[in-house]
Short mmCIF file of C-alpha atoms and ligand atoms in Angstrom, two decimals:
data_model
loop_
_atom_site.label_atom_id
_atom_site.label_comp_id
_atom_site.label_asym_id
_atom_site.label_seq_id
_atom_site.Cartn_x
_atom_site.Cartn_y
_atom_site.Cartn_z
CA UNK R 1 122.80 62.45 49.32
CA UNK R 2 124.82 61.16 45.77
CA UNK R 3 123.88 58.23 44.11
CA UNK R 4 126.31 56.52 43.07
CA UNK R 5 126.76 54.38 39.40
CA UNK R 6 129.57 52.06 38.24
CA UNK R 7 132.72 53.49 36.10
CA UNK R 8 131.34 52.46 32.94
CA UNK R 9 127.95 53.99 33.50
CA UNK R 10 125.90 57.96 33.40
CA UNK R 11 128.51 59.50 30.63
CA UNK R 12 127.75 62.60 28.87
CA UNK R 13 128.05 62.85 25.42
CA UNK R 14 132.29 62.71 25.14
CA UNK R 15 133.10 60.56 28.09
CA UNK R 16 133.51 62.34 30.93
CA UNK R 17 131.56 60.39 33.62
CA UNK R 18 128.46 62.48 35.02
CA UNK R 19 129.25 61.00 38.41
CA UNK R 20 133.10 61.72 39.70
CA UNK R 21 132.61 58.60 41.60
CA UNK R 22 134.11 57.41 45.27
CA UNK R 23 137.42 56.83 46.38
CA UNK R 24 138.86 56.20 50.05
CA UNK R 25 142.44 56.87 50.59
CA UNK R 26 144.98 55.84 53.12
CA UNK R 27 147.63 57.54 54.78
CA UNK R 28 150.30 56.11 56.32
CA UNK R 29 152.58 58.27 57.38
CA UNK R 30 156.04 56.65 58.03
CA UNK R 31 159.08 56.71 55.87
CA UNK R 32 162.49 55.52 56.40
CA UNK R 33 164.59 58.98 56.44
CA UNK R 34 162.74 62.44 55.34
CA UNK R 35 163.85 63.51 52.17
CA UNK R 36 165.43 66.94 51.91
CA UNK R 37 162.76 68.55 49.63
CA UNK R 38 159.70 66.02 51.23
CA UNK R 39 156.96 68.51 53.45
CA UNK R 40 154.00 65.80 52.96
CA UNK R 41 153.25 64.12 56.21
CA UNK R 42 155.73 61.50 56.98
CA UNK R 43 157.70 61.00 59.71
CA UNK R 44 161.00 58.73 60.76
CA UNK R 45 160.38 56.60 64.22
CA UNK R 46 163.42 54.71 65.32
CA UNK R 47 161.59 52.16 66.91
CA UNK R 48 159.18 49.32 65.04
CA UNK R 49 155.56 50.54 64.45
CA UNK R 50 152.74 48.26 66.37
CA UNK R 51 151.00 47.86 63.17
CA UNK R 52 148.09 45.54 64.69
CA UNK R 53 147.49 48.77 66.44
CA UNK R 54 147.68 50.98 63.63
CA UNK R 55 145.29 48.81 61.78
CA UNK R 56 142.62 48.83 64.44
CA UNK R 57 142.03 52.15 64.53
CA UNK R 58 142.00 52.48 60.62
CA UNK R 59 139.31 50.08 60.68
CA UNK R 60 137.40 52.60 63.25
CA UNK R 61 138.01 56.12 61.21
CA UNK R 62 136.06 53.64 58.21
CA UNK R 63 133.53 52.34 60.59
CA UNK R 64 133.17 55.77 61.51
CA UNK R 65 133.20 57.41 58.03
CA UNK R 66 130.45 54.25 56.58
CA UNK R 67 128.37 55.67 59.65
CA UNK R 68 128.66 59.68 57.67
CA UNK R 69 128.77 58.22 53.67
CA UNK R 70 126.54 54.66 53.90
CA UNK R 71 126.07 52.76 51.15
CA UNK R 72 128.69 54.10 48.89
CA UNK R 73 130.53 52.23 46.14
CA UNK R 74 134.23 52.15 46.54
CA UNK R 75 135.66 53.30 42.74
CA UNK R 76 139.58 53.18 43.58
CA UNK R 77 141.49 53.06 46.96
CA UNK R 78 145.00 54.84 47.36
CA UNK R 79 147.39 54.26 50.22
CA UNK R 80 149.44 57.46 49.98
CA UNK R 81 152.45 58.83 52.09
CA UNK R 82 154.28 58.53 53.62
CA UNK R 83 155.65 55.73 52.59
CA UNK R 84 152.95 52.46 52.21
CA UNK R 85 155.28 50.15 50.83
CA UNK R 86 156.67 49.72 54.67
CA UNK R 87 153.14 48.52 56.03
CA UNK R 88 152.92 44.61 56.08
CA UNK R 89 151.12 42.94 53.44
CA UNK R 90 148.59 41.87 56.24
CA UNK R 91 148.32 45.23 57.29
CA UNK R 92 146.96 46.92 53.51
CA UNK R 93 144.95 43.66 53.42
CA UNK R 94 143.25 44.41 56.98
CA UNK R 95 142.39 47.90 55.42
CA UNK R 96 141.37 46.82 51.99
CA UNK R 97 138.92 44.01 53.63
CA UNK R 98 137.59 46.68 56.26
CA UNK R 99 136.48 49.14 53.09
CA UNK R 100 134.98 46.04 51.02
CA UNK R 101 132.89 45.66 54.40
CA UNK R 102 131.79 48.78 54.93
CA UNK R 103 131.29 49.88 51.62
CA UNK R 104 130.83 47.92 48.33
CA UNK R 105 134.35 47.48 46.22
CA UNK R 106 133.27 48.32 42.23
CA UNK R 107 133.91 45.23 40.25
CA UNK R 108 137.17 46.51 38.84
CA UNK R 109 138.36 49.51 41.66
CA UNK R 110 141.54 50.61 40.72
CA UNK R 111 143.77 49.88 44.35
CA UNK R 112 146.88 51.72 44.53
CA UNK R 113 150.13 52.22 46.74
CA UNK R 114 152.27 53.95 47.05
CA UNK R 115 155.88 52.09 46.99
CA UNK R 116 160.07 53.28 47.50
CA UNK R 117 162.20 51.37 45.41
CA UNK R 118 164.52 49.95 47.99
CA UNK R 119 165.60 46.71 47.85
CA UNK R 120 163.50 45.67 51.21
CA UNK R 121 160.02 47.23 49.45
CA UNK R 122 160.11 45.74 46.49
CA UNK R 123 160.80 42.44 48.10
CA UNK R 124 156.95 42.70 49.20
CA UNK R 125 155.28 43.40 46.53
CA UNK R 126 154.34 40.37 45.31
CA UNK R 127 152.37 40.08 48.32
CA UNK R 128 150.86 43.37 48.26
CA UNK R 129 149.30 41.98 44.51
CA UNK R 130 148.08 39.20 46.71
CA UNK R 131 146.54 41.16 49.03
CA UNK R 132 144.89 42.50 45.89
CA UNK R 133 146.51 46.31 45.14
CA UNK R 134 146.27 45.96 41.23
CA UNK R 135 148.22 49.07 40.72
CA UNK R 136 151.31 50.29 41.90
CA UNK R 137 153.06 53.71 42.19
CA UNK R 138 156.44 54.12 42.66
CA UNK R 139 158.71 57.02 43.66
CA UNK R 140 162.19 56.90 41.15
CA UNK R 141 162.32 60.56 41.19
CA UNK R 142 165.73 60.42 39.26
CA UNK R 143 167.70 58.47 36.60
CA UNK R 144 170.86 59.68 38.41
CA UNK R 145 172.96 58.17 41.28
CA UNK R 146 174.66 61.88 42.20
CA UNK R 147 170.79 63.12 41.81
CA UNK R 148 169.45 60.62 43.98
CA UNK R 149 171.43 61.44 46.62
CA UNK R 150 170.61 64.80 46.31
CA UNK R 151 167.21 64.58 46.66
CA UNK R 152 168.45 62.20 49.75
CA UNK R 153 167.07 59.17 48.66
CA UNK R 154 168.31 55.99 50.11
CA UNK R 155 167.87 53.71 46.32
CA UNK R 156 170.06 53.98 43.58
CA UNK R 157 168.68 53.99 40.32
CA UNK R 158 169.74 50.46 39.79
CA UNK R 159 166.89 49.67 42.37
CA UNK R 160 164.49 51.80 40.96
CA UNK R 161 164.48 50.12 37.60
CA UNK R 162 164.43 46.42 39.13
CA UNK R 163 161.64 47.92 41.08
CA UNK R 164 159.79 49.38 38.22
CA UNK R 165 160.42 46.12 36.42
CA UNK R 166 159.60 44.01 39.17
CA UNK R 167 155.82 45.82 39.24
CA UNK R 168 155.67 45.78 35.30
CA UNK R 169 155.81 41.75 35.84
CA UNK R 170 153.34 41.62 39.01
CA UNK R 171 150.52 44.04 38.54
CA UNK R 172 148.53 44.99 35.89
CA UNK R 173 149.00 48.83 36.06
CA UNK R 174 152.02 50.88 37.75
CA UNK R 175 153.38 54.35 37.89
CA UNK R 176 156.32 56.23 38.36
CA UNK R 177 157.08 59.37 39.60
CA UNK R 178 160.23 61.72 38.65
CA UNK R 179 160.98 65.30 39.70
CA UNK R 180 162.67 67.58 37.67
CA UNK R 181 163.89 70.80 37.93
CA UNK R 182 166.20 69.54 40.20
CA UNK R 183 169.25 71.89 41.16
CA UNK R 184 171.61 72.31 38.54
CA UNK R 185 169.72 70.40 36.01
CA UNK R 186 169.29 71.57 31.92
CA UNK R 187 167.45 71.00 29.50
CA UNK R 188 169.30 68.80 27.37
CA UNK R 189 170.15 66.53 30.29
CA UNK R 190 166.25 66.28 31.78
CA UNK R 191 165.29 65.81 28.10
CA UNK R 192 167.49 62.64 27.88
CA UNK R 193 166.60 61.17 31.17
CA UNK R 194 162.91 61.62 30.34
CA UNK R 195 163.81 59.62 27.62
CA UNK R 196 165.08 57.20 28.80
CA UNK R 197 162.15 56.89 31.82
CA UNK R 198 159.82 56.38 29.34
CA UNK R 199 161.55 53.62 27.67
CA UNK R 200 160.32 52.16 31.01
CA UNK R 201 156.73 53.28 31.65
CA UNK R 202 153.53 51.59 31.59
CA UNK R 203 149.95 52.94 31.58
CA UNK R 204 151.01 56.13 33.63
CA UNK R 205 153.59 58.61 35.10
CA UNK R 206 153.78 61.14 37.34
CA UNK R 207 156.24 64.74 36.34
CA UNK R 208 156.32 66.45 39.21
CA UNK R 209 158.54 69.94 38.30
CA UNK R 210 160.57 70.71 42.17
CA UNK R 211 158.62 72.67 44.43
CA UNK R 212 160.61 74.56 47.51
CA UNK R 213 158.37 74.38 50.24
CA UNK R 214 158.39 76.17 53.57
CA UNK R 215 160.62 74.60 56.34
CA UNK R 216 162.42 71.60 54.24
CA UNK R 217 166.27 71.74 54.26
CA UNK R 218 165.82 72.55 50.85
CA UNK R 219 164.36 75.60 51.61
CA UNK R 220 166.92 76.52 53.85
CA UNK R 221 169.82 75.51 51.33
CA UNK R 222 168.20 77.75 48.52
CA UNK R 223 167.81 80.87 50.94
CA UNK R 224 171.26 79.90 52.19
CA UNK R 225 172.22 80.52 48.08
CA UNK R 226 173.23 76.61 47.99
CA UNK R 227 170.81 75.14 45.20
CA UNK R 228 171.42 76.16 41.64
CA UNK R 229 167.60 75.86 40.53
CA UNK R 230 166.32 76.78 37.86
CA UNK R 231 164.98 80.65 36.45
CA UNK R 232 161.51 81.29 34.72
CA UNK R 233 162.33 80.77 31.48
CA UNK R 234 164.00 77.54 32.40
CA UNK R 235 160.82 76.01 34.56
CA UNK R 236 159.09 76.79 30.97
CA UNK R 237 161.57 74.65 28.58
CA UNK R 238 161.04 72.03 30.58
CA UNK R 239 157.85 71.71 31.39
CA UNK R 240 157.46 72.27 27.49
CA UNK R 241 159.37 69.81 26.87
CA UNK R 242 157.77 67.01 29.33
CA UNK R 243 154.31 67.82 27.86
CA UNK R 244 156.15 67.29 24.27
CA UNK R 245 157.83 64.42 24.65
CA UNK R 246 155.20 62.30 26.60
CA UNK R 247 153.35 63.79 24.16
CA UNK R 248 155.17 61.98 21.42
CA UNK R 249 155.00 58.67 22.98
CA UNK R 250 151.31 58.12 23.53
CA UNK R 251 150.91 59.31 27.21
CA UNK R 252 149.66 63.44 27.20
CA UNK R 253 149.59 65.36 29.70
CA UNK R 254 145.59 64.51 31.43
CA UNK R 255 146.64 67.23 34.54
CA UNK R 256 149.66 69.72 35.02
CA UNK R 257 151.84 66.69 35.94
CA UNK R 258 150.08 63.20 35.74
CA UNK R 259 150.16 61.78 31.99
CA UNK R 260 148.84 58.19 31.07
CA UNK R 261 148.16 56.33 28.10
CA UNK R 262 144.09 56.59 27.33
CA UNK R 263 142.44 54.73 29.38
CA UNK R 264 145.56 54.83 31.95
CA UNK R 265 144.40 57.39 33.79
CA UNK R 266 144.33 57.35 37.81
CA UNK R 267 140.82 56.65 38.61
CA UNK R 268 141.67 57.99 42.49
CA UNK R 269 143.29 61.03 41.45
CA UNK R 270 140.23 61.40 38.68
CA UNK R 271 138.07 61.40 41.90
CA UNK R 272 139.83 64.52 43.25
CA UNK R 273 140.51 66.70 40.18
CA UNK R 274 136.69 65.68 38.97
CA UNK R 275 135.32 67.40 42.44
CA UNK R 276 134.21 63.51 43.45
CA UNK R 277 133.55 62.25 47.20
CA UNK R 278 136.15 60.56 48.88
CA UNK R 279 136.86 59.62 52.58
CA UNK R 280 140.14 59.88 54.35
CA UNK R 281 141.85 58.11 56.83
CA UNK R 282 144.83 57.87 58.43
CA UNK R 283 147.30 60.94 60.14
CA UNK R 284 146.76 64.01 58.58
CA UNK R 285 144.35 62.20 55.71
CA UNK R 286 141.65 65.20 54.13
CA UNK R 287 138.19 63.91 53.32
CA UNK R 288 135.27 65.21 51.31
CA UNK R 289 132.18 63.94 52.11
CA UNK R 290 128.29 64.58 51.20
CA UNK R 291 126.12 63.82 54.01
CA UNK R 292 122.56 65.45 54.88
CA UNK R 293 124.82 68.42 56.12
CA UNK R 294 125.79 69.21 52.83
CA UNK R 295 129.76 68.67 51.97
CA UNK R 296 132.15 68.70 54.85
CA UNK R 297 136.00 69.29 54.14
CA UNK R 298 137.45 66.87 57.00
CA UNK R 299 141.14 66.38 57.68
CA UNK R 300 142.30 64.23 60.84
CA UNK R 301 145.19 64.87 63.25
CA UNK R 302 148.54 64.96 61.91
CA UNK R 303 150.77 63.66 64.54
CA UNK R 304 150.99 59.34 63.87
CA UNK R 305 150.40 59.04 67.98
CA UNK R 306 147.87 61.30 68.84
CA UNK R 307 145.85 60.37 65.60
CA UNK R 308 146.14 57.00 67.05
CA UNK R 309 145.39 58.01 70.78
CA UNK R 310 141.99 59.93 69.29
CA UNK R 311 141.20 57.07 67.50
CA UNK R 312 141.36 54.80 70.06
CA UNK R 313 139.64 56.65 72.62
CA UNK R 314 136.47 58.65 70.24
CA UNK R 315 136.12 56.52 67.27
CA UNK R 316 137.79 58.45 64.82
CA UNK R 317 140.83 60.84 64.08
CA UNK R 318 139.09 63.90 62.88
CA UNK R 319 139.87 67.27 63.83
CA UNK R 320 138.24 69.04 61.35
CA UNK R 321 134.17 68.00 59.85
CA UNK R 322 132.76 71.52 58.28
CA UNK R 323 130.37 71.85 55.89
CA UNK R 324 131.85 74.18 52.54
CA UNK R 325 129.33 76.93 51.85
CA UNK R 326 128.67 77.23 48.43
CA UNK R 327 131.01 79.44 46.99
CA UNK R 328 133.80 77.35 48.92
CA UNK R 329 132.51 74.76 46.84
CA UNK R 330 132.51 76.55 43.31
CA UNK R 331 136.55 77.24 44.00
CA UNK R 332 137.60 74.10 45.00
CA UNK R 333 135.79 72.78 41.81
CA UNK R 334 137.31 75.31 39.72
CA UNK R 335 140.80 74.62 41.90
CA UNK R 336 140.84 70.64 40.84
CA UNK R 337 139.15 70.79 37.73
CA UNK R 338 140.81 73.01 35.28
CA UNK R 339 144.22 71.08 36.55
CA UNK R 340 142.80 68.58 33.96
CA UNK R 341 143.01 68.96 30.31
CA UNK R 342 139.50 67.82 29.75
CA UNK R 343 138.69 71.41 32.10
CA UNK R 344 135.33 71.77 33.44
CA UNK R 345 131.81 72.08 32.68
CA UNK R 346 130.40 75.22 33.89
CA UNK R 347 126.82 73.48 33.81
CA UNK R 348 128.24 71.52 37.16
CA UNK R 349 129.87 74.79 38.22
CA UNK R 350 126.34 76.52 37.67
CA UNK R 351 124.87 73.48 39.82
CA UNK R 352 127.08 73.48 42.54
CA UNK R 353 127.02 77.04 43.42
CA UNK R 354 123.28 78.48 42.21
CA UNK R 355 125.73 81.24 39.58
CA UNK R 356 127.56 81.45 36.51
CA UNK R 357 131.35 81.73 36.53
CA UNK R 358 131.87 85.14 36.15
CA UNK R 359 131.28 86.01 32.68
CA UNK R 360 133.80 88.99 32.28
CA UNK R 361 136.50 87.36 34.21
CA UNK R 362 135.87 84.41 31.95
CA UNK R 363 136.29 86.44 28.20
CA UNK R 364 139.16 88.69 29.99
CA UNK R 365 140.70 84.90 30.20
CA UNK R 366 139.90 83.44 26.94
CA UNK R 367 140.69 87.02 25.45
CA UNK R 368 144.37 86.96 26.89
CA UNK R 369 144.79 83.62 25.42
CA UNK R 370 144.96 81.30 29.16
CA UNK R 371 140.99 80.10 28.56
CA UNK R 372 138.90 78.43 26.31
CA UNK R 373 136.06 77.16 25.67
CA UNK R 374 135.69 73.96 23.58
CA UNK R 375 132.81 73.15 20.97
CA UNK R 376 130.87 71.43 23.93
CA UNK R 377 131.44 74.53 25.90
CA UNK R 378 133.29 73.51 28.59
CA UNK R 379 136.27 75.28 30.41
CA UNK R 380 140.28 74.69 29.52
CA UNK R 381 143.47 76.04 30.28
CA UNK R 382 145.50 76.53 27.07
CA UNK R 383 149.28 75.69 26.76
CA UNK R 384 149.86 79.38 27.30
CA UNK R 385 148.08 79.18 30.91
CA UNK R 386 149.32 75.29 32.28
CA UNK R 387 152.44 76.89 33.60
CA UNK R 388 150.16 79.86 35.42
CA UNK R 389 147.41 77.28 36.06
CA UNK R 390 147.60 79.20 39.85
CA UNK R 391 147.53 82.34 39.12
CA UNK R 392 144.88 81.86 36.02
CA UNK R 393 142.70 79.84 38.78
CA UNK R 394 142.80 81.85 41.58
CA UNK R 395 141.19 84.38 38.91
CA UNK R 396 138.60 82.78 37.51
CA UNK R 397 137.68 81.71 41.33
CA UNK R 398 138.11 85.20 42.78
C1 SAM I 401 153.99 60.75 48.90
S1 SAM I 401 155.01 61.32 47.80
C2 SAM I 401 156.29 59.78 48.16
C3 SAM I 401 155.54 58.65 48.07
C4 SAM I 401 157.12 57.38 48.55
N1 SAM I 401 157.54 58.12 49.53
C5 SAM I 401 158.86 58.46 47.89
O1 SAM I 401 159.15 59.02 47.58
O2 SAM I 401 158.76 57.49 46.45
C6 SAM I 401 154.44 61.82 46.42
C7 SAM I 401 155.53 62.22 45.57
O3 SAM I 401 155.45 63.23 45.58
C8 SAM I 401 156.53 64.27 44.46
N2 SAM I 401 157.18 65.23 45.28
C9 SAM I 401 157.27 64.83 46.82
N3 SAM I 401 157.39 66.45 47.11
C10 SAM I 401 157.96 67.39 46.16
C11 SAM I 401 158.41 68.35 45.64
N4 SAM I 401 159.02 68.78 46.72
N5 SAM I 401 158.59 68.81 44.32
C12 SAM I 401 158.06 68.00 43.62
N6 SAM I 401 157.37 66.81 43.71
C13 SAM I 401 157.12 66.31 44.99
C14 SAM I 401 157.72 62.68 44.55
O4 SAM I 401 157.86 62.78 43.27
C15 SAM I 401 157.25 61.42 45.31
O5 SAM I 401 156.94 60.53 44.93
S1 SF4 I 402 159.18 61.90 49.46
FE1 SF4 I 402 158.80 59.94 50.23
S2 SF4 I 402 160.36 59.15 51.32
FE2 SF4 I 402 160.62 61.36 51.08
S3 SF4 I 402 160.12 61.75 52.96
FE3 SF4 I 402 158.30 62.28 51.55
S4 SF4 I 402 157.03 60.36 51.74
FE4 SF4 I 402 158.96 59.69 52.84
#
């Protein structure tokens, strides 16, 4: 059983916490409409959602996970989606209450909610703040009305910026997301858009390069030759322009797509990337819990109504809960940790797996310029390796 400590405690020599912490992820699986690029577990329903029923099911799942992992101190809670800003503030409040009854919340626990910037949802922001949410993450996606239309978004740039301003006035912390590498977008246009966006930034911004996901409308359009997407050179130029601009404004990348002022990093995402422990509740949520059986990889039923029925019948929505081998944990540790600019501590890998990272493989990636070892012995991906992260990680983990 792991021992949790507060965020401020138990730091290693250069400020990377020894204990990655414990987080709770809550999935709200509904959206007003489906964006053509998105493959998240999100569903559109014609009828109203019975939130009281969902809240009861969330309570059931939270109690179930607390039974498996009792006594934890929660560093972060993240309401993700789908569109959690379609939840009533009372439902959000009920979930936060259930989490603090099941475990103990750190006094400065980060409680984030993902919000879409339509005016209907922006009107609820006050209610979320009163419910205990202290960080809002807003899906702005683009600062061009024409591109918002292409992305299937239901809000305008003006609405998005108004939502950002409202979040800035109500929440101690906020972030927003943009997608770049959009159809037809050139480097100069992205540089200009990003510069404008950074005028509105708080302590954090997520900048995702558009990925064409399987079984999406964008995949079909691309395959039909109807999406003009950046080639490899332009993708790299956009990635580098992103790093340059955010760094110049004091929000360097701390992860592939995430940029923060020092101290503004998302604590919740750091729990994942530092390979901490987290409970996932709601349809299609993932979790990693450390129990007497080992580190369990958990996954719940994805379909919202089936998840609801299962939780009501069985007290949980899990469809998978398997102990990971040491080998698998080592792979996950590297996949997560090498996304971070701080890199990974090879001693932590050794503790998890009982073996060293393959020295020959490591050496060859260092010699090729994709990885480096810093003065503390941590392994990091270099600027040259960053755009090729998945390949580099697959190579180290192999
Ligand atoms: C769960 S989603 C969004 C939350 C919220 N529903 C919204 O759309 O604003 C989290 C983020 O992932 C990003 N995202 C989703 N699909 C993507 C894709 N195919 N390529 C790049 N980024 C994507 C978007 O920036 C989005 O804000
Ligand atoms: S991007 Fe957000 S709003 Fe659009 S379908 Fe995905 S989760 Fe829903």
